[in-house]
Amino acid sequence: MHATSLAFEAQSKVALANPALQDAMGNIKTGWQANRTRAAAALPEFEALRDRGRAIKNHTLQHLDLYLEMFEEKVTAQGGHVHYARDAAEARTIVLDLCRTAEARAVTKSKSMVAEEIGINEYLEANGIERIETDLGEYIIQLRKERPSHLVGPAAHLTKDQVSDTFHEHHHTPRIEDPAALVAEARRVLRQKYFEADVGITGANFLVAETGSFVTVTNEGNAELTQGLPRTHVVITSIEKLVPTMDDAFTLLRLLARSATGQEFSSYTTLMTGPRREGDLDGPENLHIVLVDNGRTKMLGTAFQEMLRCIRCGACMNHCPVYLAAGGHAYGWVYVGPMGSVLTPQFAGIENTYTLPNASTFCGKCEEVCPVRIPLPKLMRHWREVQFERNLTPPTARWGLKVWGFFARRPALYRLGTSFAMGMLGLFGRKAGRFKQLPLAGGWTVSRDLPAPAGTTFMAAYKKSGARVR
Amino acid sequence: MSDSRTVLLDRVKRALGRTPEEDARASERVATWARESRAAFVPARGQLTPEDRIGLFIEYARAVQTEVERVSGPDAIPAVVSRYLRRQNLPQKLVMAPEPALDEADWSSQPLLRITRGTADDSDQTGLTLATAGVAETGTLLIASGSERPTLLAYLPETCIVVLATDRIVGSYEQAIQLHLDETGDLPRSLNFITGPSRTGDIAQKLELGAHGPRRLFVVLVDPEGSAPGPADRGP
């Protein structure tokens, strides 16, 4: 899938000038962000669970080969099938083949980010298979031909009025504004689709190695209808979703809902093990689990292995000042916000995405709220280094860094330079107390003033105080 | 496909770069991990006396719009169900899990109530099933699938009624699964943990109920016959 991440700056300018988007993003602060704070505070063990969640994922990744084999063995023993996909193209072929074997004309789909990542949506449609998204947010953006703008709420960038317009246009019904009526209308339209589908595609939040089970989490109940009604269930998921035991899955589930939406637990958490059993009155007869690599094994054993702990809760974006201003679409690919700034260069290539690790103020809030304690700023910094090494940094920035590097390696010269600059700034700024404009810093002063410095540097003041400099 | 399997596992092994000696220790660590992760990180919140667990279950269930009514003995269930349907202006008609335990209630006491047994289809407005367990920690129901408990009953109809025995309310999700395993020895196809009716915030983050699954979730808590219900028995 083509990434438009290099246009981050232009795309975020459009986003900042879009009042509907700014309105919609404001909801995240009062909603998910505030709810997460409350939910985390309400569980005394929350911080301990975060440590445990981190340990579970680290242990799994260190033994991923063993857990993959264990998982496959269990799934096969229950009558399910495991498929391995090296990359996105292979994953698409596997899924299409499964749909063809099931003679599928229509498939229902419950939200899966891995499915977005491998570009299955366009691929199925190009091959004549009708695809219907069942998650309400995902359904809305399917109608609007947009990408998800958030991990948990794919339509988080839209206001109610925009949804009203979209339904009015596509359902050929009178325009309604009441959110309850909009939800009811989507329910009615999608209900028929569940029964018409030949294949149900879902993702998985966790795969449990010891039992060969997989877990889906929704608030709408759409995953259960998607996998429960058609004869064939295809799970598109990735290798890092594994956890060793069921108890480990529940530790992470306790973190997931609280971190994502601030709920104590999502409405529907379902742990599925194998296809329909003898005597069962419902459930799919065929179960296929597609395990996607698509670059994840390249992260294993490197600094980016820590990113494979991610459980896709979206807390990092809900708390990111850049994401909350620019929205998800500015990031130009499937994964957005801080986690996207680390993952997207891996999947779409740093040469196509180097703007993303730079789209951060490094305020550190993302790491602070990450349920599995991924050092997101550190990993973005790693990408910046790769960008510099591969000569992708713009010439002015390279030149600036070189100049700074020259002085930084010569402390005496550096101090001389800074004390001169501070002296000048202190002198010229004494009267107004601030600068409305500064040469070479127009971009910075366009939206704020620079308070005038005291006229001396910290080092000079420190020396003067008589304290010993070691 | 088998080729991709080899390639993928190979990539993982190469990235992890373990020596043969380390491989043996890795298998050991995996075995130790499974033993030590058993219920090791269960929050204290749900670990209470049975009566307090029931109270906590009700509190958390109601916080997510689950309606709860507590009755004494299975014979009280049909009247409560019928009354609930009347209150919601729903037809006296439901599809019920073919679960023998539900036959302990005398359904003929409500002659107006029309009951079919089996799984739900699109025309069913109300489904009734039996919970395997209740989880006090978050007011969650566990329904284990099986020939007597079809899963769709809890997802297709707009109204879902679940019968839960108070002595099956445990502290945690882990304990709920253990209760099922102790009785059957086997994981079912589907373990459905349900915390409140279906909901969505996908339209401007405003909470709406009944997105795909039930709009209403009604739990009938049943105390064993003869035991007096505790102080948390007040209905909505």
XYZ file of C-alpha atoms in Angstrom:
706
model
C 0.000 0.000 0.000
C 1.304 3.410 -0.966
C 2.375 5.617 1.944
C 1.901 9.385 1.673
C 3.832 10.004 4.885
C 6.403 12.294 3.237
C 3.628 14.839 2.816
C 3.037 14.863 6.591
C 3.591 18.599 6.862
C 1.187 19.481 4.049
C -1.367 16.922 5.268
C -1.266 18.214 8.823
C -1.717 21.796 7.604
C -4.903 20.695 5.870
C -5.963 18.936 9.064
C -5.311 21.984 11.233
C -7.460 24.114 8.934
C -10.342 21.595 9.050
C -12.772 22.671 11.799
C -14.790 19.414 11.681
C -11.639 17.383 12.256
C -10.500 19.630 15.104
C -13.935 19.215 16.668
C -13.770 15.443 16.383
C -10.244 15.255 17.802
C -11.345 17.294 20.812
C -13.677 14.420 21.735
C -10.682 12.159 22.318
C -9.351 14.355 25.123
C -12.612 14.513 27.006
C -13.443 10.889 26.189
C -10.797 8.201 25.937
C -7.988 10.239 27.489
C -9.916 11.215 30.600
C -11.484 7.755 30.888
C -8.104 6.042 30.802
C -6.842 8.191 33.651
C -9.900 7.274 35.722
C -9.762 3.563 34.928
C -6.036 3.284 35.675
C -6.515 5.023 39.014
C -9.408 2.726 39.918
C -7.270 -0.413 39.796
C -4.521 -0.448 42.438
C -2.612 -3.171 40.579
C -2.552 -1.263 37.278
C 1.153 -0.333 37.374
C 2.131 -3.853 38.458
C 0.037 -5.249 35.614
C 1.918 -3.012 33.185
C 5.222 -4.473 34.389
C 3.787 -7.942 34.055
C 2.408 -7.175 30.581
C 5.841 -6.034 29.497
C 7.432 -9.187 30.912
C 4.875 -11.462 29.208
C 5.542 -9.942 25.810
C 9.324 -9.921 26.281
C 9.332 -13.576 27.290
C 7.116 -14.531 24.346
C 9.262 -12.690 21.817
C 12.426 -14.292 23.220
C 10.840 -17.718 22.640
C 8.665 -16.893 19.653
C 9.733 -19.928 17.603
C 8.694 -22.305 20.389
C 5.364 -20.575 20.934
C 4.584 -20.499 17.207
C 5.144 -24.237 16.980
C 3.087 -24.853 20.115
C 0.219 -22.722 18.804
C 0.168 -24.414 15.406
C 0.175 -27.875 16.940
C -2.815 -27.058 19.153
C -4.847 -25.384 16.398
C -4.243 -28.311 14.054
C -5.200 -30.849 16.718
C -8.575 -29.099 17.106
C -9.280 -29.213 13.377
C -8.244 -25.673 12.509
C -5.616 -24.657 9.957
C -2.614 -22.377 10.386
C -1.160 -20.550 7.376
C 2.123 -18.678 7.369
C 2.571 -15.547 5.254
C 6.055 -14.124 4.747
C 4.785 -10.802 3.451
C 1.647 -8.864 2.580
C 1.412 -10.261 -0.952
C 1.518 -13.843 0.259
C -1.078 -13.092 2.940
C -3.426 -11.621 0.337
C -3.049 -14.684 -1.889
C -3.748 -17.047 1.009
C -6.888 -15.164 2.039
C -8.191 -14.914 -1.522
C -7.603 -18.650 -2.051
C -9.511 -19.417 1.142
C -12.402 -17.229 -0.037
C -12.400 -18.948 -3.428
C -12.368 -22.405 -1.842
C -15.400 -21.333 0.185
C -16.977 -20.102 -3.080
C -17.454 -16.753 -1.428
C -19.272 -13.943 -3.151
C -19.503 -11.799 -0.042
C -17.407 -11.611 3.099
C -18.095 -9.800 6.333
C -15.158 -8.368 8.161
C -14.608 -7.405 11.744
C -11.983 -4.701 12.234
C -8.398 -5.943 11.845
C -5.386 -3.663 11.525
C -3.279 -6.477 10.063
C -5.906 -6.812 7.329
C -5.465 -3.088 6.604
C -1.711 -3.511 6.679
C -1.701 -6.253 4.037
C -4.212 -4.339 1.900
C -6.755 -7.156 1.766
C -9.726 -4.819 1.318
C -8.842 -3.518 -2.135
C -7.488 -6.921 -3.150
C -10.713 -8.808 -2.433
C -12.768 -6.197 -4.235
C -10.427 -6.231 -7.241
C -11.015 -9.976 -7.378
C -14.780 -9.688 -7.414
C -15.541 -10.439 -3.786
C -17.877 -8.084 -1.965
C -16.482 -6.984 1.399
C -18.582 -5.495 4.175
C -17.015 -3.967 7.267
C -19.088 -4.653 10.376
C -17.408 -2.460 12.973
C -19.526 0.694 12.817
C -16.559 3.047 12.514
C -14.928 0.881 9.876
C -18.232 0.660 7.995
C -18.531 4.446 7.965
C -15.056 4.886 6.500
C -15.682 2.082 4.000
C -18.629 4.092 2.683
C -16.465 7.218 2.577
C -13.543 5.340 0.972
C -11.175 6.493 3.702
C -8.498 4.853 5.795
C -8.863 4.362 9.533
C -7.593 7.379 11.428
C -7.277 5.629 14.777
C -6.489 2.089 15.983
C -9.596 1.712 18.102
C -11.984 4.236 16.549
C -11.360 4.191 12.802
C -13.841 7.050 12.315
C -12.540 9.124 15.235
C -11.853 11.967 12.799
C -15.528 12.434 11.879
C -18.311 14.410 13.488
C -21.893 13.231 13.834
C -22.980 15.555 11.021
C -20.528 13.964 8.628
C -21.870 10.513 9.507
C -25.410 11.794 8.899
C -24.383 12.981 5.437
C -22.606 9.735 4.624
C -25.557 7.518 5.585
C -27.997 9.780 3.773
C -25.939 9.538 0.612
C -25.237 5.800 0.663
C -28.362 4.306 2.230
C -30.696 6.506 0.131
C -32.701 7.279 3.255
C -33.839 10.603 4.698
C -31.042 12.425 6.521
C -31.173 11.696 10.246
C -29.233 13.414 13.000
C -30.058 11.455 16.124
C -27.003 9.247 16.919
C -29.253 6.453 18.231
C -31.182 6.443 14.953
C -27.930 6.406 12.973
C -26.730 3.387 14.930
C -30.081 1.667 14.394
C -29.907 2.310 10.667
C -26.429 0.806 10.411
C -27.592 -2.158 12.469
C -30.481 -2.792 10.069
C -28.300 -2.542 6.945
C -25.502 -4.686 8.327
C -27.789 -7.326 9.813
C -28.723 -8.610 6.361
C -25.074 -8.732 5.345
C -24.124 -11.068 8.184
C -26.552 -13.663 6.860
C -25.465 -13.261 3.237
C -21.741 -13.671 3.867
C -19.973 -16.907 2.956
C -16.787 -16.086 4.849
C -16.227 -14.067 8.005
C -12.866 -12.369 8.444
C -11.708 -11.146 11.836
C -8.427 -10.185 13.408
C -7.248 -11.398 16.786
C -6.085 -9.411 19.776
C -4.188 -12.323 21.279
C -3.216 -15.863 20.317
C -2.803 -18.309 23.180
C -0.001 -20.798 22.506
C -0.804 -23.387 25.186
C -4.396 -23.909 24.020
C -4.358 -22.839 20.354
C -7.054 -20.281 21.180
C -7.451 -16.754 19.895
C -9.124 -13.758 21.465
C -11.258 -11.040 19.920
C -12.361 -7.908 21.748
C -15.199 -5.639 20.638
C -17.820 -3.400 22.174
C -20.362 -3.932 19.426
C -20.483 -7.735 19.293
C -19.670 -7.674 15.589
C -16.747 -10.108 15.822
C -19.020 -12.830 17.208
C -21.606 -12.352 14.445
C -18.870 -12.151 11.802
C -17.311 -15.452 12.829
C -20.481 -17.108 14.084
C -22.773 -16.949 11.055
C -20.758 -17.855 7.896
C -19.465 -21.377 7.332
C -15.826 -20.304 7.095
C -13.926 -18.130 9.514
C -10.596 -16.625 8.472
C -8.466 -14.948 11.131
C -5.889 -12.498 9.782
C -3.324 -11.834 12.450
C 0.397 -11.447 13.028
C 3.039 -13.488 14.792
C 3.658 -11.087 17.685
C 0.081 -11.505 18.950
C 1.112 -14.713 20.697
C 1.106 -15.081 24.462
C 2.087 -18.241 26.324
C -0.957 -18.949 28.484
C -4.584 -18.028 28.965
C -3.687 -16.300 32.233
C -1.199 -14.138 30.326
C -3.940 -13.189 27.872
C -6.134 -12.031 30.747
C -3.360 -9.935 32.265
C -3.034 -8.122 28.937
C -6.821 -7.913 28.535
C -7.019 -6.115 31.892
C -4.598 -3.549 30.458
C -6.164 -3.312 27.012
C -9.646 -1.950 27.701
C -8.468 0.423 30.415
C -5.704 1.815 28.195
C -7.834 2.024 25.054
C -11.215 3.443 26.024
C -10.940 3.573 29.804
C -13.512 0.809 30.241
C -13.151 -1.706 33.045
C -13.574 -4.408 30.392
C -14.797 -4.245 26.807
C -18.367 -5.491 26.293
C -17.366 -8.601 24.397
C -14.202 -10.576 24.966
C -14.328 -13.954 23.252
C -11.820 -16.755 23.475
C -12.248 -19.181 20.594
C -10.689 -22.605 20.308
C -11.081 -24.544 17.068
C -14.026 -24.780 14.649
C -17.584 -25.955 15.415
C -17.728 -29.064 17.589
C -19.961 -32.060 17.203
C -23.372 -31.212 18.603
C -22.779 -27.421 18.486
C -25.785 -25.530 17.156
C -23.741 -22.700 15.683
C -20.210 -21.588 14.858
C -18.016 -21.876 11.738
C -17.250 -25.290 10.255
C -13.900 -24.194 8.844
C -11.309 -22.235 10.757
C -8.203 -20.749 9.150
C -5.643 -18.649 10.959
C -3.255 -16.631 8.794
C -0.077 -15.653 10.645
C 1.592 -12.701 8.973
C 5.273 -11.769 9.276
C 5.591 -8.825 6.845
C 8.784 -7.461 8.382
C 8.201 -8.355 12.026
C 11.012 -10.920 12.122
C 13.327 -8.133 10.921
C 12.534 -6.226 14.114
C 13.256 -9.256 16.268
C 16.724 -9.166 17.794
C 17.078 -5.417 17.131
C 16.232 -2.289 19.126
C 12.807 -2.392 17.460
C 11.918 -5.704 19.118
C 10.392 -3.612 21.910
C 7.797 -2.341 19.441
C 6.538 -5.910 18.975
C 5.092 -5.724 22.484
C 2.413 -3.324 21.214
C -1.150 -4.500 21.941
C -2.805 -1.867 19.692
C -4.731 -0.013 22.411
C -4.227 3.458 20.956
C -3.327 5.098 24.278
C -0.158 6.607 22.748
C -2.162 8.478 20.093
C -4.927 9.478 22.506
C -2.291 11.312 24.542
C -0.111 12.643 21.706
C -0.264 16.428 21.123
C 0.840 15.978 17.511
C -1.743 13.273 16.745
C -4.520 15.190 18.497
C -3.783 18.228 16.332
C -3.050 16.545 13.013
C -5.411 13.558 13.140
C -4.588 10.106 11.821
C -4.736 10.683 8.071
C -1.779 13.097 8.121
C 0.457 10.106 8.948
C -0.206 8.759 5.475
C -0.391 5.017 6.171
C -2.234 2.369 8.197
C -0.662 2.896 11.616
C -0.829 6.391 13.089
C 0.270 8.394 16.095
C 3.472 7.545 17.995
C 3.172 3.775 17.450
C 2.661 4.472 13.752
C 5.726 6.696 13.642
C 7.771 3.704 14.804
C 5.995 0.952 12.825
C 5.326 2.638 9.494
C 9.010 3.131 8.550
C 9.452 -0.605 9.175
C 6.598 -1.580 6.854
C 6.705 1.146 4.213
C 10.449 1.959 4.260
C 12.183 4.849 6.027
C 12.841 6.544 2.674
C 9.072 6.901 2.215
C 8.243 7.821 5.799
C 11.131 9.679 7.486
C 8.849 12.589 8.337
C 7.015 10.444 10.888
C 9.729 9.914 13.538
C 10.208 13.674 13.315
C 6.529 14.406 13.894
C 7.011 14.383 17.636
C 7.718 16.904 20.359
C 9.296 14.103 22.432
C 7.090 15.108 25.343
C 7.177 11.476 26.438
C 3.483 11.144 27.203
C 3.151 8.150 24.834
C 5.693 6.126 26.766
C 4.133 7.232 30.030
C 0.733 5.711 29.138
C 1.865 2.697 27.091
C 0.457 -0.383 28.874
C 3.497 -2.479 27.927
C 5.993 0.348 28.462
C 7.360 0.680 24.927
C 10.007 3.452 24.839
C 8.400 5.134 21.827
C 10.489 8.347 21.882
C 13.686 6.282 22.018
C 12.581 4.226 19.019
C 11.643 7.360 17.065
C 15.115 8.662 17.838
C 16.548 5.422 16.417
C 14.710 6.092 13.166
C 16.070 9.648 13.095
C 19.575 8.194 13.324
C 18.840 5.773 10.486
C 17.454 8.668 8.488
C 20.635 10.688 9.033
C 22.914 7.757 8.235
C 21.064 7.095 5.015
C 21.342 10.698 3.920
C 17.585 11.273 4.012
C 17.792 14.326 6.259
C 17.239 17.613 4.343
C 20.458 19.593 3.609
C 19.593 22.540 5.872
C 19.067 20.259 8.853
C 22.284 18.348 8.099
C 24.169 21.627 7.815
C 22.660 22.902 11.059
C 23.593 19.706 12.865
C 27.128 19.912 11.505
C 27.532 23.481 12.753
C 26.155 22.541 16.134
C 28.379 19.447 16.225
C 31.459 21.570 15.480
C 30.811 23.784 18.480
C 29.588 21.021 20.758
C 32.929 19.261 20.395
C 34.759 22.463 21.381
C 33.386 23.468 24.818
C 35.389 26.676 25.166
C 34.202 27.932 21.802
C 30.662 26.744 22.585
C 30.605 28.708 25.861
C 32.001 31.768 24.213
C 29.345 31.588 21.519
C 26.461 31.016 23.940
C 27.540 33.749 26.344
C 27.782 36.160 23.425
C 24.344 35.166 22.116
C 22.746 35.285 25.560
C 24.358 38.640 26.270
C 22.984 40.089 23.040
C 19.511 38.611 23.534
C 19.475 39.834 27.115
C 20.510 43.307 26.064
C 18.060 43.723 23.198
C 15.196 42.051 25.003
C 15.531 43.863 28.313
C 13.007 46.531 27.468
C 10.152 44.467 26.023
C 10.934 41.340 28.022
C 10.250 39.251 24.930
C 10.895 38.886 21.211
C 8.078 38.955 18.714
C 10.484 38.195 15.856
C 13.957 36.707 15.618
C 16.230 36.213 12.618
C 16.399 32.537 11.518
C 13.590 31.620 13.941
C 10.576 33.009 12.082
C 8.880 29.605 12.086
C 9.092 29.502 15.851
C 8.011 33.072 16.592
C 5.131 33.095 14.134
C 2.790 31.619 16.747
C 4.503 32.623 20.024
C 6.964 35.075 21.595
C 10.391 34.141 22.917
C 10.841 35.380 26.495
C 14.039 37.407 26.746
C 16.852 35.513 28.505
C 18.560 36.877 31.616
C 21.670 37.884 29.670
C 24.004 35.289 31.109
C 24.398 31.538 30.637
C 23.830 28.849 33.241
C 27.508 27.907 33.192
C 28.562 31.513 33.827
C 26.079 31.912 36.679
C 27.200 28.582 38.137
C 30.834 29.621 38.130
C 30.013 32.950 39.662
C 28.089 31.295 42.502
C 31.389 29.786 43.614
C 30.204 26.189 43.404
C 32.884 23.766 42.350
C 32.739 22.678 38.747
C 33.800 19.084 38.414
C 2.625 -22.954 2.376
C 4.846 -25.417 4.245
C 7.729 -23.609 2.587
C 6.650 -20.286 4.054
C 6.351 -22.006 7.399
C 9.978 -23.117 7.243
C 11.161 -19.714 6.068
C 9.227 -17.867 8.739
C 10.311 -20.087 11.620
C 13.840 -19.904 10.298
C 13.754 -16.118 10.299
C 12.586 -16.150 13.918
C 15.259 -18.597 15.007
C 17.968 -16.680 13.196
C 16.879 -13.374 14.717
C 16.871 -14.879 18.218
C 20.234 -16.525 17.559
C 20.216 -19.178 20.280
C 22.923 -21.821 20.472
C 21.896 -25.520 20.864
C 22.704 -25.371 24.591
C 20.591 -22.261 24.938
C 17.796 -24.046 23.089
C 17.513 -26.633 25.847
C 17.333 -23.917 28.477
C 14.737 -22.046 26.418
C 12.393 -25.052 26.473
C 12.851 -25.238 30.211
C 12.023 -21.546 30.601
C 8.854 -22.016 28.559
C 7.731 -24.854 30.848
C 8.507 -22.839 33.980
C 6.667 -19.833 32.630
C 3.445 -21.811 32.128
C 3.567 -23.072 35.713
C 4.314 -19.692 37.224
C 1.823 -17.626 35.255
C -1.131 -19.580 36.638
C -3.457 -16.967 38.207
C -0.385 -15.139 39.475
C -1.612 -11.641 38.639
C -5.244 -11.522 39.663
C -6.281 -8.159 41.144
C -7.450 -8.260 44.760
C -10.698 -6.491 43.927
C -12.820 -9.578 43.272
C -11.280 -11.831 45.925
C -14.041 -11.446 48.508
C -16.536 -13.475 50.508
C -19.332 -15.001 48.400
C -21.913 -12.392 49.450
C -19.534 -9.496 48.791
C -18.710 -10.973 45.399
C -22.386 -10.909 44.515
C -22.596 -7.281 45.619
C -19.558 -6.305 43.555
C -20.867 -8.177 40.508
C -24.153 -6.272 40.700
C -22.385 -2.934 41.177
C -20.107 -3.320 38.164
C -22.782 -4.896 35.970
C -25.161 -1.989 36.583
C -22.381 0.512 35.875
C -22.320 -0.761 32.267
C -26.108 -0.746 31.779
C -26.726 -4.409 32.599
C -30.053 -4.759 34.378
C -29.952 -7.128 37.330
C -32.701 -8.682 39.413
C -32.099 -11.166 42.199
C -34.579 -13.912 43.006
C -34.748 -16.914 45.289
C -34.948 -20.335 43.647
C -35.449 -21.299 39.989
C -39.245 -21.221 40.288
C -39.153 -17.446 40.561
C -37.428 -17.046 37.169
C -40.391 -17.278 34.743
C -42.414 -14.566 36.488
C -39.428 -12.192 36.564
C -38.746 -12.805 32.878
C -42.365 -12.256 31.918
C -42.551 -9.081 33.973
C -39.350 -7.776 32.388
C -40.698 -8.320 28.862
C -43.900 -6.513 29.809
C -41.986 -3.600 31.299
C -39.939 -3.275 28.088
C -43.069 -3.478 25.941
C -41.787 -6.635 24.298
C -43.839 -9.619 23.121
C -44.104 -12.539 25.552
C -41.953 -14.649 23.303
C -38.439 -15.919 23.560
C -35.938 -18.407 22.245
C -34.230 -20.322 25.017
C -31.054 -22.366 25.182
C -31.798 -26.127 25.168
C -30.062 -26.278 28.527
C -31.577 -28.848 30.930
C -30.742 -26.702 33.966
C -33.256 -24.126 32.702
C -35.993 -26.786 32.971
C -35.719 -26.601 36.738
C -37.887 -23.516 36.506
C -41.620 -24.078 36.064
C -42.186 -22.209 32.803
C -45.816 -23.363 32.622
C -46.471 -20.915 35.455
C -46.426 -18.198 32.773
C -48.929 -19.499 30.227
C -48.648 -16.354 28.075
C -44.937 -16.854 27.546
C -44.205 -18.588 24.235
C -40.877 -20.375 24.308
C -38.897 -22.105 21.569
C -35.644 -23.931 22.258
C -32.477 -23.742 20.142
C -30.262 -21.084 18.689
C -31.492 -17.674 17.571
C -32.155 -16.417 14.086
C -32.783 -12.953 12.755
C -36.488 -12.917 13.635
C -35.998 -13.580 17.339
C -36.426 -10.514 19.498
C -35.464 -12.044 22.832
C -32.967 -14.760 23.705
C -32.505 -16.463 27.059
C -29.480 -18.459 28.093
C -27.643 -19.675 31.151
C -24.323 -18.250 32.307
C -21.458 -20.574 33.136
C -20.189 -18.080 35.679
C -20.242 -14.465 36.772
C -17.063 -12.452 37.322
C -17.293 -10.008 40.231
C -14.161 -8.068 39.189
C -15.999 -6.243 36.382
C -19.611 -7.514 36.453
C -18.890 -9.850 33.560
C -20.806 -12.950 32.449
C -19.096 -16.048 31.083
C -21.085 -18.186 28.683
C -19.309 -21.332 27.504
C -20.607 -22.592 24.162
C -21.851 -26.124 23.627
C -24.718 -28.168 22.232
C -26.927 -26.893 25.034
C -25.675 -23.315 24.901
C -25.554 -21.883 21.381
C -23.527 -18.673 21.252
C -25.730 -16.646 18.915
C -28.489 -16.471 21.564
C -26.449 -13.813 23.319
C -25.663 -11.818 20.160
C -28.483 -11.858 17.610
C -31.637 -10.838 19.527
C -32.130 -7.226 20.595
C -32.816 -8.341 24.121
C -30.651 -10.868 25.898
C -31.691 -12.447 29.184
C -29.121 -14.445 31.108
C -29.806 -16.611 34.133
C -26.931 -16.741 36.601
C -26.805 -18.715 39.852
C -25.337 -16.603 42.646
C -23.120 -19.478 43.774
C -21.422 -19.302 40.372
C -20.147 -15.769 40.878
C -16.368 -15.926 41.229
C -13.749 -13.206 41.635
C -11.832 -13.276 38.353
C -11.984 -14.333 34.697
C -9.369 -17.000 35.428
C -11.524 -18.487 38.189
C -14.562 -18.469 35.890
C -12.706 -20.526 33.283
C -11.402 -22.831 36.001
C -14.975 -23.423 37.180
C -15.893 -24.554 33.682
C -12.764 -26.698 33.316
C -13.350 -28.376 36.684
C -16.815 -29.418 35.549
C -16.168 -30.412 31.942
C -12.406 -30.886 31.655
C -12.384 -29.241 28.256
C -12.221 -25.806 26.643
C -15.352 -25.189 24.559
C -15.262 -23.755 21.051
C -16.162 -20.375 22.424
C -15.812 -18.738 25.820
C -17.913 -15.590 25.658
C -17.193 -12.936 28.262
C -19.977 -10.370 28.216
C -19.838 -7.071 30.107
C -22.992 -5.100 29.446
C -25.085 -4.777 26.302
C -23.574 -4.044 22.878
C -22.311 -0.481 22.536
C -20.424 1.836 20.236
C -18.736 5.199 20.490
C -18.001 5.335 16.784
C -20.272 8.279 16.141
C -18.461 11.248 17.702
C -17.533 9.185 20.802
C -21.096 9.334 22.038
C -22.128 6.115 23.769
C -24.969 4.286 21.994
C -26.302 0.866 22.960
C -27.278 -1.957 20.629
C -24.718 -1.541 17.849
C -24.914 -5.125 16.571
C -25.590 -7.240 19.598
C -28.277 -6.766 22.240
C -29.580 -3.334 23.123
C -30.658 -4.709 26.517
C -28.961 -7.199 28.789
C -31.017 -8.516 31.701
C -29.419 -10.787 34.283
C -31.631 -12.878 36.553
C -29.533 -13.728 39.593
C -30.823 -16.865 41.240
C -30.086 -17.779 44.844
C -30.319 -21.452 45.719
C -33.789 -22.302 47.007
C -34.294 -21.581 50.697
C -31.289 -19.284 51.175
C -32.292 -15.743 52.002
C -31.106 -13.138 49.519
C -28.597 -10.699 50.947
C -28.817 -6.927 51.210
C -27.871 -6.358 47.551
C -31.085 -7.837 46.211
C -32.970 -4.712 45.288
C -34.044 -4.747 41.669
C -33.813 -1.779 39.314
